[in-house]
Amino acid sequence: LVETAAFIKDMQDLNKNTQVTIPSTYVFFYIEKNPIQFDTYGSVEDDLNTVGYVSKEEAAKEPVYEGSLVYYPDNRYILESKFFYWAKAFEEKYPREFQVYYEDDNFICYRIIQNEFHLYNFAIDYGYNVKKRSKTSIDS
């Protein structure tokens, strides 16, 4: 089990972390298109409130990756937006391997079946992470 925040953070800077793998044959990605707002005071009625739908505007924002702020509504909206656009980019790169396992109006679940001896690298440029720097003559 990998938290969304940890997964997105691991690939946020492709200059620092070029390899993100999950050692499992079956990998499921559960992405909320309509992030659920968790009430920090424990009110059952408020647990099902939603923040809104994922968007490119939210994906472009910088989220908080640690502590209880990860679960705050505004931050969840940013993280789920980044996760959604990561999934779309990964699906474009691996259309046969990245399968929709279940989808409705509120969430989508993708499934990947991978060879445990040759894991997929999930660290890709999805448009909302730091871009990988190309080498110049200065870097040589």
MMTF fields as JSON, N, C-alpha, C and O atoms, coordinates in Angstrom:
{
  "mmtfVersion": "1.0.0",
  "mmtfProducer": "UNKNOWN",
  "numBonds": 559,
  "numAtoms": 560,
  "numGroups": 140,
  "numChains": 1,
  "numModels": 1,
  "chainsPerModel": [1],
  "groupsPerChain": [140],
  "chainIdList": ["A"],
  "bondAtomList": [4, 2, 8, 6, 12, 10, 16, 14, 20, 18, 24, 22, 28, 26, 32, 30, 36, 34, 40, 38, 44, 42, 48, 46, 52, 50, 56, 54, 60, 58, 64, 62, 68, 66, 72, 70, 76, 74, 80, 78, 84, 82, 88, 86, 92, 90, 96, 94, 100, 98, 104, 102, 108, 106, 112, 110, 116, 114, 120, 118, 124, 122, 128, 126, 132, 130, 136, 134, 140, 138, 144, 142, 148, 146, 152, 150, 156, 154, 160, 158, 164, 162, 168, 166, 172, 170, 176, 174, 180, 178, 184, 182, 188, 186, 192, 190, 196, 194, 200, 198, 204, 202, 208, 206, 212, 210, 216, 214, 220, 218, 224, 222, 228, 226, 232, 230, 236, 234, 240, 238, 244, 242, 248, 246, 252, 250, 256, 254, 260, 258, 264, 262, 268, 266, 272, 270, 276, 274, 280, 278, 284, 282, 288, 286, 292, 290, 296, 294, 300, 298, 304, 302, 308, 306, 312, 310, 316, 314, 320, 318, 324, 322, 328, 326, 332, 330, 336, 334, 340, 338, 344, 342, 348, 346, 352, 350, 356, 354, 360, 358, 364, 362, 368, 366, 372, 370, 376, 374, 380, 378, 384, 382, 388, 386, 392, 390, 396, 394, 400, 398, 404, 402, 408, 406, 412, 410, 416, 414, 420, 418, 424, 422, 428, 426, 432, 430, 436, 434, 440, 438, 444, 442, 448, 446, 452, 450, 456, 454, 460, 458, 464, 462, 468, 466, 472, 470, 476, 474, 480, 478, 484, 482, 488, 486, 492, 490, 496, 494, 500, 498, 504, 502, 508, 506, 512, 510, 516, 514, 520, 518, 524, 522, 528, 526, 532, 530, 536, 534, 540, 538, 544, 542, 548, 546, 552, 550, 556, 554],
  "bondOrderList": [1, 1, 1, 1, 1, 1, 1, 1, 1, 1, 1, 1, 1, 1, 1, 1, 1, 1, 1, 1, 1, 1, 1, 1, 1, 1, 1, 1, 1, 1, 1, 1, 1, 1, 1, 1, 1, 1, 1, 1, 1, 1, 1, 1, 1, 1, 1, 1, 1, 1, 1, 1, 1, 1, 1, 1, 1, 1, 1, 1, 1, 1, 1, 1, 1, 1, 1, 1, 1, 1, 1, 1, 1, 1, 1, 1, 1, 1, 1, 1, 1, 1, 1, 1, 1, 1, 1, 1, 1, 1, 1, 1, 1, 1, 1, 1, 1, 1, 1, 1, 1, 1, 1, 1, 1, 1, 1, 1, 1, 1, 1, 1, 1, 1, 1, 1, 1, 1, 1, 1, 1, 1, 1, 1, 1, 1, 1, 1, 1, 1, 1, 1, 1, 1, 1, 1, 1, 1, 1],
  "groupList": [{"groupName": "LEU", "atomNameList": ["N", "CA", "C", "O"], "elementList": ["N", "C", "C", "O"], "formalChargeList": [0, 0, 0, 0], "bondAtomList": [1, 0, 2, 1, 3, 2], "bondOrderList": [1, 1, 2], "singleLetterCode": "L", "chemCompType": "L-PEPTIDE LINKING"}, {"groupName": "VAL", "atomNameList": ["N", "CA", "C", "O"], "elementList": ["N", "C", "C", "O"], "formalChargeList": [0, 0, 0, 0], "bondAtomList": [1, 0, 2, 1, 3, 2], "bondOrderList": [1, 1, 2], "singleLetterCode": "V", "chemCompType": "L-PEPTIDE LINKING"}, {"groupName": "GLU", "atomNameList": ["N", "CA", "C", "O"], "elementList": ["N", "C", "C", "O"], "formalChargeList": [0, 0, 0, 0], "bondAtomList": [1, 0, 2, 1, 3, 2], "bondOrderList": [1, 1, 2], "singleLetterCode": "E", "chemCompType": "L-PEPTIDE LINKING"}, {"groupName": "THR", "atomNameList": ["N", "CA", "C", "O"], "elementList": ["N", "C", "C", "O"], "formalChargeList": [0, 0, 0, 0], "bondAtomList": [1, 0, 2, 1, 3, 2], "bondOrderList": [1, 1, 2], "singleLetterCode": "T", "chemCompType": "L-PEPTIDE LINKING"}, {"groupName": "ALA", "atomNameList": ["N", "CA", "C", "O"], "elementList": ["N", "C", "C", "O"], "formalChargeList": [0, 0, 0, 0], "bondAtomList": [1, 0, 2, 1, 3, 2], "bondOrderList": [1, 1, 2], "singleLetterCode": "A", "chemCompType": "L-PEPTIDE LINKING"}, {"groupName": "PHE", "atomNameList": ["N", "CA", "C", "O"], "elementList": ["N", "C", "C", "O"], "formalChargeList": [0, 0, 0, 0], "bondAtomList": [1, 0, 2, 1, 3, 2], "bondOrderList": [1, 1, 2], "singleLetterCode": "F", "chemCompType": "L-PEPTIDE LINKING"}, {"groupName": "ILE", "atomNameList": ["N", "CA", "C", "O"], "elementList": ["N", "C", "C", "O"], "formalChargeList": [0, 0, 0, 0], "bondAtomList": [1, 0, 2, 1, 3, 2], "bondOrderList": [1, 1, 2], "singleLetterCode": "I", "chemCompType": "L-PEPTIDE LINKING"}, {"groupName": "LYS", "atomNameList": ["N", "CA", "C", "O"], "elementList": ["N", "C", "C", "O"], "formalChargeList": [0, 0, 0, 0], "bondAtomList": [1, 0, 2, 1, 3, 2], "bondOrderList": [1, 1, 2], "singleLetterCode": "K", "chemCompType": "L-PEPTIDE LINKING"}, {"groupName": "ASP", "atomNameList": ["N", "CA", "C", "O"], "elementList": ["N", "C", "C", "O"], "formalChargeList": [0, 0, 0, 0], "bondAtomList": [1, 0, 2, 1, 3, 2], "bondOrderList": [1, 1, 2], "singleLetterCode": "D", "chemCompType": "L-PEPTIDE LINKING"}, {"groupName": "MET", "atomNameList": ["N", "CA", "C", "O"], "elementList": ["N", "C", "C", "O"], "formalChargeList": [0, 0, 0, 0], "bondAtomList": [1, 0, 2, 1, 3, 2], "bondOrderList": [1, 1, 2], "singleLetterCode": "M", "chemCompType": "L-PEPTIDE LINKING"}, {"groupName": "GLN", "atomNameList": ["N", "CA", "C", "O"], "elementList": ["N", "C", "C", "O"], "formalChargeList": [0, 0, 0, 0], "bondAtomList": [1, 0, 2, 1, 3, 2], "bondOrderList": [1, 1, 2], "singleLetterCode": "Q", "chemCompType": "L-PEPTIDE LINKING"}, {"groupName": "ASN", "atomNameList": ["N", "CA", "C", "O"], "elementList": ["N", "C", "C", "O"], "formalChargeList": [0, 0, 0, 0], "bondAtomList": [1, 0, 2, 1, 3, 2], "bondOrderList": [1, 1, 2], "singleLetterCode": "N", "chemCompType": "L-PEPTIDE LINKING"}, {"groupName": "PRO", "atomNameList": ["N", "CA", "C", "O"], "elementList": ["N", "C", "C", "O"], "formalChargeList": [0, 0, 0, 0], "bondAtomList": [1, 0, 2, 1, 3, 2], "bondOrderList": [1, 1, 2], "singleLetterCode": "P", "chemCompType": "L-PEPTIDE LINKING"}, {"groupName": "SER", "atomNameList": ["N", "CA", "C", "O"], "elementList": ["N", "C", "C", "O"], "formalChargeList": [0, 0, 0, 0], "bondAtomList": [1, 0, 2, 1, 3, 2], "bondOrderList": [1, 1, 2], "singleLetterCode": "S", "chemCompType": "L-PEPTIDE LINKING"}, {"groupName": "TYR", "atomNameList": ["N", "CA", "C", "O"], "elementList": ["N", "C", "C", "O"], "formalChargeList": [0, 0, 0, 0], "bondAtomList": [1, 0, 2, 1, 3, 2], "bondOrderList": [1, 1, 2], "singleLetterCode": "Y", "chemCompType": "L-PEPTIDE LINKING"}, {"groupName": "GLY", "atomNameList": ["N", "CA", "C", "O"], "elementList": ["N", "C", "C", "O"], "formalChargeList": [0, 0, 0, 0], "bondAtomList": [1, 0, 2, 1, 3, 2], "bondOrderList": [1, 1, 2], "singleLetterCode": "G", "chemCompType": "PEPTIDE LINKING"}, {"groupName": "ARG", "atomNameList": ["N", "CA", "C", "O"], "elementList": ["N", "C", "C", "O"], "formalChargeList": [0, 0, 0, 0], "bondAtomList": [1, 0, 2, 1, 3, 2], "bondOrderList": [1, 1, 2], "singleLetterCode": "R", "chemCompType": "L-PEPTIDE LINKING"}, {"groupName": "TRP", "atomNameList": ["N", "CA", "C", "O"], "elementList": ["N", "C", "C", "O"], "formalChargeList": [0, 0, 0, 0], "bondAtomList": [1, 0, 2, 1, 3, 2], "bondOrderList": [1, 1, 2], "singleLetterCode": "W", "chemCompType": "L-PEPTIDE LINKING"}, {"groupName": "CYS", "atomNameList": ["N", "CA", "C", "O"], "elementList": ["N", "C", "C", "O"], "formalChargeList": [0, 0, 0, 0], "bondAtomList": [1, 0, 2, 1, 3, 2], "bondOrderList": [1, 1, 2], "singleLetterCode": "C", "chemCompType": "L-PEPTIDE LINKING"}, {"groupName": "HIS", "atomNameList": ["N", "CA", "C", "O"], "elementList": ["N", "C", "C", "O"], "formalChargeList": [0, 0, 0, 0], "bondAtomList": [1, 0, 2, 1, 3, 2], "bondOrderList": [1, 1, 2], "singleLetterCode": "H", "chemCompType": "L-PEPTIDE LINKING"}],
  "groupTypeList": [0, 1, 2, 3, 4, 4, 5, 6, 7, 8, 9, 10, 8, 0, 11, 7, 11, 3, 10, 1, 3, 6, 12, 13, 3, 14, 1, 5, 5, 14, 6, 2, 7, 11, 12, 6, 10, 5, 8, 3, 14, 15, 13, 1, 2, 8, 8, 0, 11, 3, 1, 15, 14, 1, 13, 7, 2, 2, 4, 4, 7, 2, 12, 1, 14, 2, 15, 13, 0, 1, 14, 14, 12, 8, 11, 16, 14, 6, 0, 2, 13, 7, 5, 5, 14, 17, 4, 7, 4, 5, 2, 2, 7, 14, 12, 16, 2, 5, 10, 1, 14, 14, 2, 8, 8, 11, 5, 6, 18, 14, 16, 6, 6, 10, 11, 2, 5, 19, 0, 14, 11, 5, 4, 6, 8, 14, 15, 14, 11, 1, 7, 7, 16, 13, 7, 3, 13, 6, 8, 13],
  "groupIdList": [1, 2, 3, 4, 5, 6, 7, 8, 9, 10, 11, 12, 13, 14, 15, 16, 17, 18, 19, 20, 21, 22, 23, 24, 25, 26, 27, 28, 29, 30, 31, 32, 33, 34, 35, 36, 37, 38, 39, 40, 41, 42, 43, 44, 45, 46, 47, 48, 49, 50, 51, 52, 53, 54, 55, 56, 57, 58, 59, 60, 61, 62, 63, 64, 65, 66, 67, 68, 69, 70, 71, 72, 73, 74, 75, 76, 77, 78, 79, 80, 81, 82, 83, 84, 85, 86, 87, 88, 89, 90, 91, 92, 93, 94, 95, 96, 97, 98, 99, 100, 101, 102, 103, 104, 105, 106, 107, 108, 109, 110, 111, 112, 113, 114, 115, 116, 117, 118, 119, 120, 121, 122, 123, 124, 125, 126, 127, 128, 129, 130, 131, 132, 133, 134, 135, 136, 137, 138, 139, 140],
  "secStructList": [7, 7, 7, 2, 2, 2, 2, 2, 2, 2, 6, 6, 5, 6, 6, 6, 7, 7, 7, 7, 7, 7, 7, 7, 1, 3, 3, 3, 3, 3, 3, 3, 1, 1, 7, 5, 7, 7, 7, 6, 6, 7, 7, 2, 2, 2, 2, 6, 7, 5, 7, 7, 7, 7, 7, 2, 2, 2, 2, 6, 1, 7, 7, 7, 7, 1, 1, 4, 4, 4, 4, 1, 2, 2, 2, 2, 2, 2, 2, 2, 2, 2, 2, 2, 2, 2, 2, 2, 2, 2, 2, 2, 2, 1, 6, 6, 6, 1, 3, 3, 3, 3, 3, 7, 1, 1, 3, 3, 3, 3, 3, 3, 3, 7, 5, 6, 6, 5, 7, 7, 7, 7, 7, 7, 7, 7, 1, 1, 1, 5, 7, 7, 7, 7, 7, 7, 6, 6, 6, 7],
  "xCoordList": [0.847, 0.0, 0.889, 1.771, 0.652, 1.416, 0.43, -0.542, 0.681, -0.165, -0.013, 1.067, -1.097, -1.073, -0.018, 0.742, 0.038, 1.001, 2.436, 3.255, 2.747, 4.103, 4.426, 5.544, 3.467, 3.668, 3.965, 4.919, 3.144, 3.334, 4.635, 5.375, 4.912, 6.139, 7.38, 8.348, 7.36, 8.519, 8.907, 10.083, 7.957, 8.295, 8.148, 8.209, 7.958, 7.76, 8.977, 8.832, 10.169, 11.378, 12.127, 12.844, 11.954, 12.589, 14.098, 14.793, 14.616, 16.068, 16.651, 17.788, 15.871, 16.338, 15.961, 16.754, 14.774, 14.286, 13.791, 12.706, 14.595, 14.247, 13.601, 13.196, 13.501, 12.969, 11.927, 12.249, 10.693, 9.642, 9.019, 8.422, 9.16, 8.611, 7.753, 7.875, 6.887, 6.058, 6.233, 5.78, 6.887, 7.201, 6.0, 5.838, 5.174, 3.972, 3.538, 3.73, 2.963, 2.446, 1.255, 1.175, 0.335, -0.862, -0.733, -0.494, -0.893, -0.836, -2.148, -2.527, -2.831, -4.085, -3.896, -3.316, -4.384, -4.355, -5.797, -6.567, -6.144, -7.485, -7.41, -6.78, -8.052, -7.969, -9.358, -10.273, -9.5, -10.772, -10.874, -10.053, -11.866, -12.122, -12.853, -12.793, -13.529, -14.309, -13.872, -14.547, -12.732, -12.141, -13.096, -13.811, -13.083, -13.915, -13.247, -12.034, -14.046, -13.544, -13.708, -14.828, -12.586, -12.63, -12.755, -11.943, -13.751, -13.958, -12.992, -12.982, -12.181, -11.194, -11.828, -11.156, -13.098, -13.768, -14.609, -15.252, -14.616, -15.282, -16.77, -17.44, -17.316, -18.736, -19.045, -18.531, -19.874, -20.21, -20.872, -20.583, -21.757, -22.463, -21.495, -21.677, -20.456, -19.524, -18.491, -17.839, -18.332, -17.338, -17.599, -16.664, -18.829, -19.147, -19.221, -19.589, -18.879, -18.823, -17.685, -16.667, -17.854, -16.802, -16.29, -17.011, -15.056, -14.397, -14.711, -14.961, -14.704, -14.909, -14.164, -13.588, -14.181, -13.535, -12.087, -11.689, -11.307, -9.907, -9.824, -10.722, -8.725, -8.567, -7.091, -6.237, -6.805, -5.437, -4.931, -3.745, -5.812, -5.425, -4.928, -3.927, -5.629, -5.229, -3.961, -3.113, -3.824, -2.634, -1.369, -0.278, -1.51, -0.364, 0.098, 1.181, -0.695, -0.345, 0.595, 0.687, 1.297, 2.212, 1.483, 1.003, 1.393, 0.698, 1.603, 2.82, 0.982, 1.704, 1.797, 0.804, 2.97, 3.174, 3.213, 3.171, 3.293, 3.466, 2.512, 1.923, 2.381, 1.554, 0.073, -0.32, -0.727, -2.179, -2.707, -3.826, -1.927, -2.37, -2.576, -3.294, -1.946, -2.114, -3.59, -4.043, -4.34, -5.736, -6.728, -7.936, -6.241, -7.146, -7.728, -7.056, -8.959, -9.667, -8.904, -8.8, -8.371, -7.68, -6.47, -6.197, -5.739, -4.552, -4.916, -4.254, -5.96, -6.411, -6.823, -6.578, -7.436, -7.854, -6.632, -6.66, -5.563, -4.328, -3.699, -3.337, -3.566, -2.938, -3.717, -3.123, -5.027, -5.828, -5.777, -5.828, -5.677, -5.542, -4.216, -4.173, -3.127, -1.825, -1.858, -1.365, -2.447, -2.54, -3.342, -2.962, -4.44, -5.291, -4.508, -4.573, -3.765, -3.022, -1.787, -1.351, -1.217, -0.162, -0.73, -0.111, -1.909, -2.531, -2.81, -2.583, -3.291, -3.566, -2.271, -2.263, -1.186, 0.098, 0.649, 1.198, 0.502, 0.986, 0.165, 0.704, -1.138, -2.025, -1.659, -1.721, -1.285, -0.877, 0.426, 0.609, 1.317, 2.61, 2.476, 3.166, 1.574, 1.37, -0.119, -0.727, -0.706, -2.156, -2.646, -3.764, -1.86, -2.3, -2.147, -2.947, -1.123, -0.827, -1.643, -1.94, -2.002, -2.693, -4.187, -4.7, -4.872, -6.274, -7.21, -6.916, -8.337, -9.376, -10.034, -10.618, -9.931, -10.502, -11.944, -12.802, -12.205, -13.552, -13.572, -12.583, -14.708, -14.845, -16.293, -17.208, -16.489, -17.798, -17.577, -16.476, -18.59, -18.468, -17.504, -16.966, -17.283, -16.479, -15.039, -14.161, -14.784, -13.408, -13.158, -14.072, -11.872, -11.44, -10.36, -9.494, -10.422, -9.431, -8.736, -9.37, -7.416, -6.607, -5.906, -5.633, -5.62, -4.879, -3.736, -3.879, -2.603, -1.446, -1.026, -0.928, -0.778, -0.193, 1.239, 1.481, 2.187, 3.583, 4.41, 4.076, 5.461, 6.438, 7.26, 7.893, 7.258, 7.965, 9.48, 10.178, 9.99, 11.419, 11.79, 12.968, 10.78, 10.989, 9.869, 8.888, 10.032, 8.989, 8.888, 9.877, 7.688, 7.485, 8.089, 8.058, 8.635, 9.088, 7.93, 7.591, 7.335, 6.181, 6.576, 5.71, 7.873, 8.347, 8.396, 9.359, 7.361, 7.294, 6.97, 6.471, 7.261, 6.881, 5.406, 5.041, 4.572, 3.136, 2.64, 1.437, 3.587, 3.235, 3.099, 3.076, 3.008, 2.832, 3.885, 3.711, 4.97, 6.108, 7.277, 7.185, 8.375, 9.55, 10.122, 10.273, 10.432, 10.93, 12.362, 13.151, 12.679, 14.036, 14.89, 14.526, 16.009, 16.903, 17.731, 18.293, 17.812, 18.656, 20.101, 20.35, 21.036, 22.447, 22.862, 22.469, 23.653, 24.222, 25.734, 26.251, 26.441, 27.908, 28.461, 29.562, 27.723, 28.153, 28.159, 29.015, 27.211, 27.096, 28.156, 28.381, 28.802, 29.751, 31.028, 31.928],
  "yCoordList": [-1.178, 0.0, 1.235, 1.376, 2.122, 3.355, 4.517, 4.54, 5.472, 6.661, 7.504, 7.572, 8.135, 9.012, 10.092, 10.352, 10.726, 11.811, 11.313, 11.991, 10.147, 9.597, 9.246, 9.476, 8.698, 8.314, 9.537, 9.539, 10.574, 11.803, 12.495, 12.975, 12.547, 13.2, 12.506, 13.171, 11.169, 10.422, 10.795, 10.722, 11.185, 11.529, 13.015, 13.428, 13.804, 15.235, 15.881, 16.735, 15.48, 16.038, 14.926, 14.134, 14.878, 13.822, 13.987, 13.076, 15.138, 15.306, 14.535, 14.068, 14.403, 13.719, 12.244, 11.408, 11.919, 10.553, 10.093, 10.47, 9.283, 8.837, 7.458, 6.974, 6.824, 5.463, 5.35, 5.56, 5.023, 4.746, 3.415, 3.303, 2.408, 1.086, 0.617, 1.107, -0.334, -0.978, -2.483, -3.021, -3.164, -4.586, -5.494, -6.038, -5.642, -6.472, -6.877, -6.127, -8.047, -8.474, -7.623, -7.147, -7.436, -6.638, -5.293, -5.225, -4.225, -2.876, -2.187, -2.129, -1.67, -0.95, 0.507, 0.81, 1.4, 2.829, 3.31, 3.272, 3.756, 4.251, 5.768, 6.36, 6.397, 7.846, 8.458, 8.106, 9.371, 10.062, 11.219, 12.135, 11.177, 12.291, 13.404, 14.576, 13.008, 13.912, 13.663, 12.941, 14.266, 13.937, 14.091, 15.086, 13.083, 13.102, 13.989, 13.932, 14.799, 15.661, 14.936, 14.672, 14.614, 13.973, 15.044, 15.968, 14.931, 15.892, 15.59, 14.481, 16.571, 16.363, 16.259, 15.865, 16.6, 16.518, 15.26, 15.063, 14.411, 13.116, 13.116, 12.147, 14.15, 14.188, 13.284, 13.499, 12.285, 11.323, 12.012, 11.685, 12.963, 13.647, 14.386, 14.411, 14.993, 15.787, 14.938, 15.428, 13.672, 12.818, 12.635, 12.373, 12.765, 12.533, 13.813, 13.771, 14.941, 16.189, 16.101, 15.462, 16.728, 16.695, 18.096, 19.08, 18.169, 19.438, 19.919, 21.107, 19.04, 19.373, 18.358, 17.402, 18.571, 17.62, 17.993, 19.149, 16.993, 17.241, 18.224, 18.297, 18.976, 19.96, 20.216, 19.936, 20.744, 21.105, 22.242, 22.293, 23.147, 24.273, 23.771, 24.262, 22.798, 22.251, 21.406, 21.42, 20.677, 19.848, 20.702, 20.232, 21.942, 22.837, 23.416, 23.996, 23.27, 23.811, 22.872, 21.687, 23.421, 22.626, 22.139, 22.953, 20.815, 20.287, 20.19, 20.348, 19.929, 19.588, 18.069, 17.392, 17.524, 16.086, 15.367, 14.137, 16.109, 15.451, 15.986, 17.058, 15.2, 15.608, 15.498, 14.957, 16.013, 15.911, 16.798, 16.591, 17.781, 18.668, 17.911, 18.379, 16.743, 15.916, 15.61, 15.521, 15.45, 15.025, 16.188, 15.964, 17.408, 18.556, 18.68, 18.362, 19.134, 19.161, 19.821, 19.241, 21.011, 21.704, 20.923, 20.862, 20.323, 19.559, 18.257, 17.869, 17.589, 16.351, 16.644, 15.836, 17.773, 18.171, 18.318, 17.891, 18.921, 19.083, 17.719, 17.423, 16.882, 15.572, 14.672, 14.015, 14.637, 13.787, 14.307, 13.517, 15.623, 16.191, 15.769, 15.361, 15.866, 15.421, 13.936, 13.516, 13.149, 11.698, 11.371, 10.476, 12.076, 11.864, 12.108, 11.306, 13.224, 13.546, 12.662, 12.411, 12.183, 11.177, 9.922, 9.363, 9.482, 8.266, 8.409, 7.471, 9.552, 9.766, 9.68, 9.104, 10.248, 10.202, 8.776, 8.344, 8.044, 6.668, 5.78, 4.903, 6.022, 5.265, 5.51, 4.594, 6.726, 7.051, 6.328, 5.888, 6.215, 5.561, 4.038, 3.39, 3.474, 2.018, 1.675, 1.198, 1.907, 1.724, 0.293, 0.095, -0.681, -2.08, -2.568, -3.37, -2.082, -2.553, -1.854, -2.447, -0.612, 0.198, 0.123, 0.844, -0.744, -1.034, -0.403, -0.367, 0.093, 0.565, -0.673, -1.488, -0.8, -1.944, -1.643, -2.526, -0.377, 0.081, 1.596, 2.259, 2.144, 3.6, 3.989, 3.329, 5.078, 5.711, 7.229, 7.692, 7.993, 9.453, 10.0, 11.094, 9.249, 9.755, 9.265, 9.975, 8.069, 7.567, 6.608, 6.122, 6.365, 5.415, 4.526, 5.007, 3.25, 2.301, 1.677, 1.036, 1.876, 1.277, 0.043, -0.046, -0.903, -2.1, -2.323, -2.169, -2.69, -3.084, -4.46, -4.703, -5.355, -6.648, -6.576, -6.422, -6.69, -6.538, -7.774, -8.53, -7.942, -8.994, -8.518, -7.465, -9.273, -8.85, -8.799, -8.214, -9.397, -9.352, -8.221, -7.977, -7.543, -6.401, -5.393, -5.315, -4.636, -3.718, -2.477, -2.027, -1.937, -0.668, 0.462, 0.445, 1.436, 2.663, 3.659, 4.133, 3.965, 4.858, 6.332, 7.202, 6.622, 8.008, 8.511, 8.265, 9.206, 9.76, 11.246, 11.739, 11.934, 13.342, 13.373, 12.978, 13.832, 13.889, 15.323, 15.573, 16.258, 17.64, 18.527, 19.75, 17.952, 18.745, 18.436, 18.771, 17.804, 17.606, 18.414, 18.978, 18.468, 19.202, 18.471, 17.249, 19.198, 18.586, 18.109, 18.706, 17.038, 16.516, 17.466, 17.832, 17.858, 18.797, 18.091, 17.027, 18.652, 18.056, 18.517, 19.616, 17.659, 18.008, 19.086, 19.073, 19.999, 21.035, 20.894, 20.041, 21.699, 21.638, 21.994, 21.568, 22.756, 23.135, 21.916, 21.815, 20.967, 19.793, 18.744, 17.855, 18.822, 17.775, 17.833, 17.023],
  "zCoordList": [0.0, 0.0, 0.0, 0.847, -0.95, -1.053, -1.013, -1.768, -0.137, -0.045, -1.314, -1.899, -1.724, -2.894, -2.742, -3.675, -1.569, -1.351, -1.516, -2.137, -0.972, -1.08, -2.531, -2.991, -3.241, -4.64, -5.5, -6.278, -5.359, -6.14, -5.739, -6.597, -4.438, -3.96, -4.511, -4.882, -4.567, -5.058, -6.48, -6.837, -7.28, -8.664, -8.964, -10.122, -7.935, -8.166, -8.821, -9.695, -8.403, -8.988, -9.727, -9.114, -11.026, -11.829, -11.918, -12.37, -11.493, -11.429, -10.249, -10.309, -9.175, -7.966, -7.948, -7.514, -8.407, -8.312, -9.678, -10.123, -10.325, -11.676, -11.693, -12.75, -10.528, -10.474, -9.349, -8.179, -9.704, -8.732, -9.138, -10.209, -8.28, -8.568, -7.409, -6.286, -7.696, -6.679, -6.891, -7.901, -5.946, -6.124, -5.864, -4.772, -6.879, -6.776, -8.18, -9.136, -8.296, -9.595, -9.996, -11.128, -9.07, -9.331, -8.634, -7.429, -9.405, -8.856, -9.227, -10.397, -8.211, -8.412, -8.023, -6.98, -8.86, -8.579, -8.444, -9.404, -7.263, -6.96, -6.954, -6.078, -7.929, -8.091, -7.971, -8.715, -7.035, -6.846, -7.833, -7.808, -8.689, -9.597, -8.853, -9.226, -7.813, -6.984, -5.533, -4.799, -5.113, -3.818, -2.639, -2.514, -1.787, -0.588, 0.452, 0.652, 1.1, 2.165, 3.489, 3.926, 4.129, 5.431, 6.497, 6.549, 7.338, 8.411, 9.545, 10.08, 9.91, 10.963, 12.345, 13.299, 12.471, 13.765, 13.908, 14.939, 12.896, 13.007, 12.753, 13.108, 12.158, 11.871, 10.678, 9.58, 10.894, 9.841, 8.661, 7.51, 8.934, 7.842, 6.93, 5.712, 7.525, 6.745, 6.005, 5.083, 6.397, 5.748, 4.264, 3.507, 3.834, 2.428, 1.608, 0.435, 2.202, 1.44, 0.442, 0.706, -0.685, -1.686, -1.956, -1.79, -2.367, -2.631, -4.039, -4.24, -4.991, -6.395, -7.239, -6.72, -8.516, -9.416, -9.689, -9.547, -10.083, -10.409, -11.572, -12.412, -11.601, -12.669, -12.938, -12.097, -14.104, -14.473, -13.6, -13.272, -13.223, -12.369, -11.011, -10.49, -10.447, -9.153, -9.289, -8.396, -10.385, -10.599, -10.69, -10.366, -11.126, -11.272, -9.932, -9.858, -8.884, -7.57, -6.833, -7.152, -5.839, -5.019, -3.769, -2.98, -3.579, -2.402, -1.176, -1.264, -0.049, 1.179, 1.183, 0.919, 1.478, 1.399, 2.74, 2.78, 3.834, 5.124, 6.176, 6.035, 7.235, 8.365, 8.049, 7.016, 8.945, 8.78, 7.662, 7.192, 7.227, 6.14, 4.827, 3.944, 4.701, 3.502, 3.275, 2.135, 4.374, 4.28, 4.242, 4.159, 4.3, 4.252, 2.845, 1.864, 2.746, 1.449, 0.309, -0.772, 0.521, -0.574, -1.048, -2.246, -0.109, -0.465, -1.179, -2.141, -0.71, -1.374, -2.811, -3.707, -3.028, -4.374, -5.282, -6.436, -4.763, -5.535, -5.814, -6.953, -4.772, -4.938, -5.891, -6.746, -5.752, -6.644, -8.077, -9.02, -8.253, -9.603, -10.223, -11.384, -9.448, -9.948, -10.292, -11.339, -9.391, -9.578, -10.833, -11.588, -11.067, -12.236, -13.529, -14.461, -13.58, -14.798, -14.962, -16.085, -13.84, -13.942, -14.612, -15.518, -14.164, -14.703, -16.195, -16.959, -16.608, -18.034, -18.855, -19.943, -18.336, -19.043, -19.074, -20.087, -17.963, -17.916, -18.851, -19.526, -18.878, -19.776, -21.24, -22.06, -21.559, -22.931, -23.295, -24.43, -22.323, -22.546, -22.635, -23.422, -21.814, -21.762, -21.901, -20.943, -23.06, -23.205, -23.001, -22.525, -23.338, -23.178, -21.742, -21.261, -21.069, -19.722, -18.643, -17.606, -18.879, -17.878, -18.167, -19.024, -17.454, -17.749, -16.729, -15.534, -17.218, -16.317, -15.718, -16.431, -14.412, -13.698, -13.297, -13.326, -12.918, -12.561, -12.649, -12.335, -13.081, -13.139, -12.932, -13.424, -12.193, -12.103, -12.079, -12.379, -11.733, -11.765, -10.721, -10.888, -9.647, -8.546, -8.507, -8.017, -9.012, -8.98, -10.132, -10.799, -10.327, -11.337, -10.71, -9.979, -11.0, -10.5, -11.703, -12.541, -11.774, -12.831, -12.276, -11.08, -13.161, -12.768, -13.748, -14.961, -13.175, -13.964, -13.478, -12.275, -14.422, -14.092, -14.6, -15.797, -13.672, -14.078, -13.714, -12.801, -14.438, -14.16, -12.962, -13.032, -11.874, -10.662, -10.843, -10.016, -11.898, -12.17, -13.131, -13.391, -13.649, -14.542, -14.261, -15.0, -13.199, -12.73, -13.609, -14.187, -13.7, -14.399, -13.584, -12.353, -14.281, -13.639, -13.731, -14.815, -12.591, -12.569, -12.565, -12.654, -12.463, -12.471, -13.908, -14.634, -14.299, -15.656, -15.576, -14.565, -16.646, -16.76, -17.138, -18.245, -16.242, -16.523, -16.702, -16.769, -16.779, -17.059, -15.841, -15.977, -14.658, -13.443, -12.397, -11.226, -12.802, -11.917, -12.473, -13.564, -11.723, -12.174, -13.377, -13.352, -14.408, -15.643, -15.476, -14.743, -16.157, -16.176, -16.997, -18.114, -16.45, -17.1, -18.162, -17.902, -19.323, -20.355, -20.135, -19.641, -20.51, -20.336, -21.33, -22.497, -20.839, -21.71, -21.669, -20.947, -22.414, -22.418, -21.034, -20.684, -20.257, -18.908, -18.003, -17.124, -18.195, -17.356, -17.655, -16.834, -18.789, -19.203, -18.417, -18.641]
}
